[in-house]
Coordinates of C-alpha atoms in Angstrom, one line a residue:
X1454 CA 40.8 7.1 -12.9
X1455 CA 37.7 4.6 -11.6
X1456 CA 34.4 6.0 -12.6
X1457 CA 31.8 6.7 -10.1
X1458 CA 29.7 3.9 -9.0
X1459 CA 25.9 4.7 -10.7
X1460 CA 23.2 6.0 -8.4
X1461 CA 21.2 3.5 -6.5
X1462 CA 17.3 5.1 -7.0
X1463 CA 15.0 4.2 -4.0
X1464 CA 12.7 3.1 -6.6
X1465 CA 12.9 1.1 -9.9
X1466 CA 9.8 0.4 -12.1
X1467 CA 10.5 -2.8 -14.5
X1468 CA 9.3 -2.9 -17.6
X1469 CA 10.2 -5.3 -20.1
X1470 CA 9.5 -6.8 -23.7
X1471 CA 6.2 -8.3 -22.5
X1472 CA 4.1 -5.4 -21.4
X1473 CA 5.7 -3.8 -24.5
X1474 CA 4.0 -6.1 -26.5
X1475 CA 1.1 -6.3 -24.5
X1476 CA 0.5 -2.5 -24.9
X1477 CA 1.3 -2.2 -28.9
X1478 CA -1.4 -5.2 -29.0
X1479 CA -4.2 -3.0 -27.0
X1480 CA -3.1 0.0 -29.9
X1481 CA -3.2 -2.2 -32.9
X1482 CA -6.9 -3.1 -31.8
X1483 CA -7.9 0.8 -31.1
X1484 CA -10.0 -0.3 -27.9
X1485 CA -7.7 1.8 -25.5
X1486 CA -10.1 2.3 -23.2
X1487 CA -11.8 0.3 -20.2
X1488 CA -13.1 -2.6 -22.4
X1489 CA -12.2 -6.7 -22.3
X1490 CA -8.3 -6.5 -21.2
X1491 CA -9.9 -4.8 -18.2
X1492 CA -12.0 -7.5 -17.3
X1493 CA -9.6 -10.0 -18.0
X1494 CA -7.2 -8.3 -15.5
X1495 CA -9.7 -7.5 -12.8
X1496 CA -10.3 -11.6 -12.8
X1497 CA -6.8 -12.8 -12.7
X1498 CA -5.8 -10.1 -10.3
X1499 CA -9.4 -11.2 -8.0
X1500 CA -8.1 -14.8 -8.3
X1501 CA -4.5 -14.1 -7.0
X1502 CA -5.8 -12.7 -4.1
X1503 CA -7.7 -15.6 -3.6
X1504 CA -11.4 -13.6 -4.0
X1505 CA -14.5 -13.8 -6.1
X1506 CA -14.7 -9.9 -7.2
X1507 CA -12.3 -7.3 -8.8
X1508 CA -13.0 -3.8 -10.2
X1509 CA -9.7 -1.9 -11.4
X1510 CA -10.0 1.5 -10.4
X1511 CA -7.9 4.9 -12.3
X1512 CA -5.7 4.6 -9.1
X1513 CA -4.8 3.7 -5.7
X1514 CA -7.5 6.7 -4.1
X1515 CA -10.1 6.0 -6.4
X1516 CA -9.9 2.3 -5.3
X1517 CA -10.8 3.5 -1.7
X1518 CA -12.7 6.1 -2.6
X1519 CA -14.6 3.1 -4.5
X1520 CA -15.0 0.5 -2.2
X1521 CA -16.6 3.2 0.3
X1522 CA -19.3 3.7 -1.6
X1523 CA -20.0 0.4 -2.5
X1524 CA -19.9 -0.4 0.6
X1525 CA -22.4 2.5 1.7
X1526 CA -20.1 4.4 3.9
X1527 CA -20.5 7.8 3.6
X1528 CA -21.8 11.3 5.2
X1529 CA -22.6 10.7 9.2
X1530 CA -20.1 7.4 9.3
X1531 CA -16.6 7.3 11.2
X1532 CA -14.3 5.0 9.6
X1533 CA -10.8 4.7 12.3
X1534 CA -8.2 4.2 10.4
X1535 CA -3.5 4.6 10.9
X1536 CA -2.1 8.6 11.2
X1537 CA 0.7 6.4 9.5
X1538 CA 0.6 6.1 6.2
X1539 CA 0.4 8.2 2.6
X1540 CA -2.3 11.1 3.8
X1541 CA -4.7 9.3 0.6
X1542 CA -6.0 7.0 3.4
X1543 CA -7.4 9.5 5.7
X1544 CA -8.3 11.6 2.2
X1545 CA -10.5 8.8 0.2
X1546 CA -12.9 8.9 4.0
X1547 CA -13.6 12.4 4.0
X1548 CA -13.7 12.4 -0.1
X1549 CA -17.0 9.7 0.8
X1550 CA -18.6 12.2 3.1
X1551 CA -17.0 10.3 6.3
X1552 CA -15.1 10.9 9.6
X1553 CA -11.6 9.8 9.4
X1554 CA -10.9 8.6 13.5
X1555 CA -7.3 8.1 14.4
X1556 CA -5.6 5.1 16.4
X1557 CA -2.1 4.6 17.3
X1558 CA 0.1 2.1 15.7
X1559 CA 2.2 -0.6 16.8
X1560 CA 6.0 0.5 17.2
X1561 CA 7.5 -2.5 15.7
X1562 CA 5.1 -2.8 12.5
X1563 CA 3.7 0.6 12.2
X1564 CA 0.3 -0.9 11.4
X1565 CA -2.5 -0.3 13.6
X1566 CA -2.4 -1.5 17.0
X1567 CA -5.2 -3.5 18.1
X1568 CA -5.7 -2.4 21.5
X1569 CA -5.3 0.9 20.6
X1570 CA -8.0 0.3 18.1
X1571 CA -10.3 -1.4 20.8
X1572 CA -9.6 1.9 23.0
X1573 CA -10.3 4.4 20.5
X1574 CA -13.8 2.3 19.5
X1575 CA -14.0 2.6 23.4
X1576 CA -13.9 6.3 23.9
X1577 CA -16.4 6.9 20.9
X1578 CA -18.6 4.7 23.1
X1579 CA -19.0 2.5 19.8
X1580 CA -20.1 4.7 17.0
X1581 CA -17.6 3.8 14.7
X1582 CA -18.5 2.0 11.6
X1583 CA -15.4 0.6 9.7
X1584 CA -11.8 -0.1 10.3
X1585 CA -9.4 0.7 7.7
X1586 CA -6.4 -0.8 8.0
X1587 CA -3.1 -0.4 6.5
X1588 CA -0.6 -2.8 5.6
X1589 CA 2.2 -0.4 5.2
X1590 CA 5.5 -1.0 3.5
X1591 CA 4.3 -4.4 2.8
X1592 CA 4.0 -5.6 5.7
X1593 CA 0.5 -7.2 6.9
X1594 CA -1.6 -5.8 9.7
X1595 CA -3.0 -7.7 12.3
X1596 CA -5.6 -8.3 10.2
X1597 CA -7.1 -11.1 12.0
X1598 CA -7.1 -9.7 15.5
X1599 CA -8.5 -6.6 13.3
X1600 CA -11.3 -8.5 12.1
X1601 CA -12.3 -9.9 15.4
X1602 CA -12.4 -6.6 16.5
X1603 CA -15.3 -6.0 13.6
X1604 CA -16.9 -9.0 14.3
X1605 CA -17.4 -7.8 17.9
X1606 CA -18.2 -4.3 16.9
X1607 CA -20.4 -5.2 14.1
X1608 CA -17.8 -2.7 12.1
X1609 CA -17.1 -3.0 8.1
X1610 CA -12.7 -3.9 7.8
X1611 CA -11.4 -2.5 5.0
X1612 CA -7.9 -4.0 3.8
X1613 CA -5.7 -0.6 2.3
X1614 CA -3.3 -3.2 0.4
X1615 CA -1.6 -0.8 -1.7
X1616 CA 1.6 -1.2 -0.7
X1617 CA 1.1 -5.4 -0.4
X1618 CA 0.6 -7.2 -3.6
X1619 CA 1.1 -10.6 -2.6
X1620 CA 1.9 -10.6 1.1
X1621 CA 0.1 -12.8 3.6
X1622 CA -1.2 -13.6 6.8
X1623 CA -1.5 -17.5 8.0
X1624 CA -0.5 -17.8 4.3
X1625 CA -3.6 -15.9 2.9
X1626 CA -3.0 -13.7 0.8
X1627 CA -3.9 -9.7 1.7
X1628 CA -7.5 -8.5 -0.2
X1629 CA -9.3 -11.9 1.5
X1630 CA -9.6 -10.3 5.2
X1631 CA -12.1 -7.7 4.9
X1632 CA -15.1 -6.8 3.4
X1633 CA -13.3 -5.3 0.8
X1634 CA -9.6 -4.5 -0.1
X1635 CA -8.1 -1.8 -2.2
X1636 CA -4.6 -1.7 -4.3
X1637 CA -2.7 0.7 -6.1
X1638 CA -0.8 0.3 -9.0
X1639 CA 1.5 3.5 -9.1
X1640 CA 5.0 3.3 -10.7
X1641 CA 6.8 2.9 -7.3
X1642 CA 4.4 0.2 -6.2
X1643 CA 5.7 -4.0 -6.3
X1644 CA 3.7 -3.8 -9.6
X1645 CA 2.5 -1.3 -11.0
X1646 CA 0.0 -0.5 -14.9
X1647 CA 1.6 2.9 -14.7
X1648 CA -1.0 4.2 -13.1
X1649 CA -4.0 2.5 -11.5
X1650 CA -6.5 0.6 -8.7
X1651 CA -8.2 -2.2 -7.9
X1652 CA -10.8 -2.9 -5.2
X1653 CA -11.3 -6.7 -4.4
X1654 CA -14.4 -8.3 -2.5
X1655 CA -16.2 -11.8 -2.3
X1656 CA -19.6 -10.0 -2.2
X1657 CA -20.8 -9.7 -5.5
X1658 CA -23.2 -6.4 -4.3
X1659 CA -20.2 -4.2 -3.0
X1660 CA -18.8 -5.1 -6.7
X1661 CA -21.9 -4.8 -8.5
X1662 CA -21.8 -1.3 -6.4
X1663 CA -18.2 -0.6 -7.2
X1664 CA -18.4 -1.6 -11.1
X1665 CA -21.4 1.1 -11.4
X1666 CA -19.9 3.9 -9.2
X1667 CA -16.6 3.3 -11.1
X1668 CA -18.8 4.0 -14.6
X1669 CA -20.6 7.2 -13.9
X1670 CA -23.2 5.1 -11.9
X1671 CA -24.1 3.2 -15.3
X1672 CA -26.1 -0.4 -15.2
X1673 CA -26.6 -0.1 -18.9
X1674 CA -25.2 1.3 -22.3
X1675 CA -27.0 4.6 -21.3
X1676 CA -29.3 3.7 -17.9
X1677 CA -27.4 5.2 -14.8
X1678 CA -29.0 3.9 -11.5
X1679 CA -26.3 5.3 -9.1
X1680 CA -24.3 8.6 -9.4
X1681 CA -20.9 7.8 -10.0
X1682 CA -17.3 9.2 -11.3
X1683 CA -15.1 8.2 -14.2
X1684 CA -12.7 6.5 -12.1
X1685 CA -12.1 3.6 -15.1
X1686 CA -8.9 1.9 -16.1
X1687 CA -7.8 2.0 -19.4
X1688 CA -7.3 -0.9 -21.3
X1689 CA -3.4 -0.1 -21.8
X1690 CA -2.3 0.3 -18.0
X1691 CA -4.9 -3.1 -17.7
X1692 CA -2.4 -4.9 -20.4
X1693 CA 0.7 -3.5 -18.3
X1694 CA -0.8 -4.8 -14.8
X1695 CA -1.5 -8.4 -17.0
X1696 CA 1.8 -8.6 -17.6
X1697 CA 3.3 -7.2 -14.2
X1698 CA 1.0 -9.9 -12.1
X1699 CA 2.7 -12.8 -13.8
X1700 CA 6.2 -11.4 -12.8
X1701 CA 5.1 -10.3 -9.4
X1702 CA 6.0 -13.2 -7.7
X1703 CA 9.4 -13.0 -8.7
X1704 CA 9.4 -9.6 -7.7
X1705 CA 8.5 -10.7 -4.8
X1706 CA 11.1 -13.0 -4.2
X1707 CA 13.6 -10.8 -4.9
X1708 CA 12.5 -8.0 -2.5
X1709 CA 12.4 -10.7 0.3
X1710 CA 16.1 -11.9 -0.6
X1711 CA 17.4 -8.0 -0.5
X1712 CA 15.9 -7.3 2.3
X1713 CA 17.2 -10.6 3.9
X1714 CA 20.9 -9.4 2.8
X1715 CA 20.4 -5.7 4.1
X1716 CA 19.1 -7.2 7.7
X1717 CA 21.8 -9.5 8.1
X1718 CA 24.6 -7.0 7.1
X1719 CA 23.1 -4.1 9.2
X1720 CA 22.7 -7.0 11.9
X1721 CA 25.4 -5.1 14.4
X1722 CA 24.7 -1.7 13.7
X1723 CA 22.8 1.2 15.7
X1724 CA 19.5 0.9 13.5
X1725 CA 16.5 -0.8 13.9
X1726 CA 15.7 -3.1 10.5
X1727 CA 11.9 -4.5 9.7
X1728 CA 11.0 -7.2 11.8
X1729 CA 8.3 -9.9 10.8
X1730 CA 5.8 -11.6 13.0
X1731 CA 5.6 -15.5 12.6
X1732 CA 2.7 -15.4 11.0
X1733 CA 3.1 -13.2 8.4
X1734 CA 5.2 -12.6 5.3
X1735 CA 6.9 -9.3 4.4
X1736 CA 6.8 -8.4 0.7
X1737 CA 9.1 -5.1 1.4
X1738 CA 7.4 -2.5 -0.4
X1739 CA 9.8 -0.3 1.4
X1740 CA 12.7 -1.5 3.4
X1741 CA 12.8 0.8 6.4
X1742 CA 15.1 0.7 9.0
X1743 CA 14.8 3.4 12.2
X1744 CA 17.4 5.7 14.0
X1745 CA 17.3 8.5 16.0
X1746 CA 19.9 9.9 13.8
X1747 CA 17.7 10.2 10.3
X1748 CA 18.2 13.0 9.1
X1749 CA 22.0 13.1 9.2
X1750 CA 21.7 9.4 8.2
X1751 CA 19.5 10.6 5.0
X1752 CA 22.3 13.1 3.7
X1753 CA 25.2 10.8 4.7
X1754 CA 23.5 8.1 1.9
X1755 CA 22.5 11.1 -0.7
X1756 CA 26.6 11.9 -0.6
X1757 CA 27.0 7.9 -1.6
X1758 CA 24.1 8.6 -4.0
X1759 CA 22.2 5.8 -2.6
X1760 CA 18.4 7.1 -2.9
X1761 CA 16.4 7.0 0.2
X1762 CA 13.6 8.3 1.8
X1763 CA 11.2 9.6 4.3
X1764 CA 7.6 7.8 4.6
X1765 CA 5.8 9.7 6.1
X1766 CA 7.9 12.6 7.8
X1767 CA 4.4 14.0 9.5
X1768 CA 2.0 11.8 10.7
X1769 CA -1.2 12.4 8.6
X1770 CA -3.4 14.4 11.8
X1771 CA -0.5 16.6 11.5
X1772 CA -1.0 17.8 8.5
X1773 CA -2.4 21.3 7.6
X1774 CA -5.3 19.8 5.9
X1775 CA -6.3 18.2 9.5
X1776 CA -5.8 21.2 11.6
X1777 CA -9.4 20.3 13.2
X1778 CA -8.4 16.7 14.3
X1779 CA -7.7 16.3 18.0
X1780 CA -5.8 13.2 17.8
X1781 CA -3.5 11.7 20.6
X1782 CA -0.8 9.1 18.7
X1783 CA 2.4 10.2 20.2
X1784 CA 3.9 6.3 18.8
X1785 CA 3.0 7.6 15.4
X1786 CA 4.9 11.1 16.2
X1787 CA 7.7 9.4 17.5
X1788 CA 7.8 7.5 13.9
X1789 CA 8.0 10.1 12.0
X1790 CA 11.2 11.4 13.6
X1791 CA 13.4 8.4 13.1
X1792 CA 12.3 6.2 10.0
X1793 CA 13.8 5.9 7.0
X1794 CA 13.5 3.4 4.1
X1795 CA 16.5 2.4 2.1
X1796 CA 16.7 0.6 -1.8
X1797 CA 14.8 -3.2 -1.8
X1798 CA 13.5 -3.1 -5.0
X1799 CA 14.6 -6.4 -7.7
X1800 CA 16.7 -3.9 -9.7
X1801 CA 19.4 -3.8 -7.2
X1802 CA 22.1 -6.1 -6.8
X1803 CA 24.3 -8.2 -4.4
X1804 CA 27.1 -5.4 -4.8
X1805 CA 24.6 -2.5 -4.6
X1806 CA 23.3 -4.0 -1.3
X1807 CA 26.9 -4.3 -0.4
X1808 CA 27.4 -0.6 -0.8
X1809 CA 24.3 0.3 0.7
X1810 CA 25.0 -1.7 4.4
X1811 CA 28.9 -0.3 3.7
X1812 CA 27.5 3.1 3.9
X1813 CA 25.1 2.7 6.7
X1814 CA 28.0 0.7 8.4
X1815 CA 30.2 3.7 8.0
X1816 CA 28.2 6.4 8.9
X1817 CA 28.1 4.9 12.3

């Protein structure tokens, strides 16, 4: 009898000889913690994004959570930011002492929508003081309408990149937009150091800021001018992420040519596939397509064993933890109903993709 084709997982971290060797390196020299590696990978990872400044973070929150304070956003300031998106962007505001303020998003990129943004600035008759904006599953936001809009506002723009390594807008990179930008590293991510952050700037204050607030507020060996948290990478994940960045174009590549193969095979079909303004480039964190029919979509691929999933199934003002939020974002709502993100990641193959469209295609 033929076996049973393997399971296809949603998600696929990659790790190879290199950050093997990289990591028994960091052991051998017993400085496992935030030391030299760190600061070599907070510079090459800066430099890819094409800015002066990076401070790797203990993970993706911390990195926001970060680059508030060192930006001096905090108890009495409104930062309007997606209801789309993992609830850790709304979180890291109100973890600063901020007002998360929702806007709705655009219904084609799920980012934020500019003139909702403009509206919602509108109604709070100006007193907002940031913009955080998400480039979610990979795809950039408007960040240049977006930073227009802070320019006119005289508001801080925050880039959330941490689902984005390596995507761009007018071919710049993501992290160079805004004031500062934050990544994560976690294992599902288009690289990852197992766990991990990093907050990117060209102002060499909000860095100075970040470094210290990142160090238990610490200038010196033992002089702490600034209260701060141990949100440090360790040296090991830092020798991972060294090694992930080099491959991360290739990764990069590959997600763009599987999700080029799943668009044109699912060309005909009832669902909606990712769509991607001329001016920017998709780097398919998550492939997700759209159809009223989800759910029974969902259980039709987990009988093929083709992983899949939900991001986000409730819209973050949704949520129990922001009962007290009167938010209006019924584009957002009507998201959460219908999308659904499919396998794009480089450990998937022509004849896994080919399975993947032939079960969407049959289903239908």
């Amino acid at each position: 009898m033929p076996s049973e084709p393997d399971p296809i997982p949603i998600a696929n971290p990659d790790f190879g000889r290199e950050e093997k060797r990289r990591v028994a390196e960091v052991l051998d020299s017993g400085m496992v913690a935030d030391g030299p590696i760190v600061r070599e990978f907070e510079a090459e990872f800066a430099a890819f994004c094409g800015v002066d400044h990076g401070v790797a973070t203990s993970n993706g929150t911390t990195a926001l959570q970060t680059a508030f304070e060192a930006l001096d956003l905090g108890g009495g300031d409104r930062i309007l930011t997606t209801p789309f998106s993992f609830i850790a962007s709304a979180n890291a505001i109100q973890l600063c002492g901020a007002e998360p303020v929702f806007a709705d998003i655009d219904p084609e990129t799920y980012n934020l929508d500019p003139d909702a943004v403009v509206e919602t600035i509108e109604t709070y008759d100006g007193a907002i003081d940031a913009i955080l904006a998400v480039h979610l599953y990979g795809l950039p936001a408007d960040v240049e309408r977006l930073r227009e809009i802070a320019a006119e506002y005289d508001l801080l723009l925050i880039e959330d990149a941490a689902q984005a390594h390596g995507a761009t807008v007018s071919e710049t990179r993501v992290g160079a937009f805004g004031d500062a930008a934050c990544f994560s590293f976690y294992p599902t991510k288009n690289m990852t150091t197992g766990e991990g952050g990093m907050v990117v700037t060209d102002d060499g204050h909000v860095a100075d800021r970040a470094a210290r607030f990142v160090n238990h507020g610490r200038s010196d060996t033992y002089e702490h001018v600034d209260v701060g948290h141990n949100f440090r990478l360790t040296s090991i994940a830092a020798a991972i992420g060294r090694a992930q960045l080099e491959k991360l174009p290739a990764y990069v590549e590959a997600r763009r040519e599987n999700a080029a193969r799943l668009t044109a095979g699912l060309a005909d079909t009832p669902v909606e596939t990712p769509i991607e303004p001329a001016d920017r480039r998709h780097v398919y964190h998550q492939y997700t397509i759209r159809t009223e029919r989800r759910d029974e979509l969902l259980e039709h691929l987990d009988a093929h064993d083709i992983g899949a999933g939900i991001y986000y199934p409730v819209a973050i003002h949704e949520q129990p933890a922001y009962d007290a939020f009167d938010v209006s974002a019924p584009i957002a709502e009507a998201a959460t109903e219908e999308v659904l993100s499919i396998p794009v990641h480089p450990s998937i193959n022509e004849h896994d993709i080919d399975r993947i469209v032939d079960a969407v295609r049959g289903f239908f």
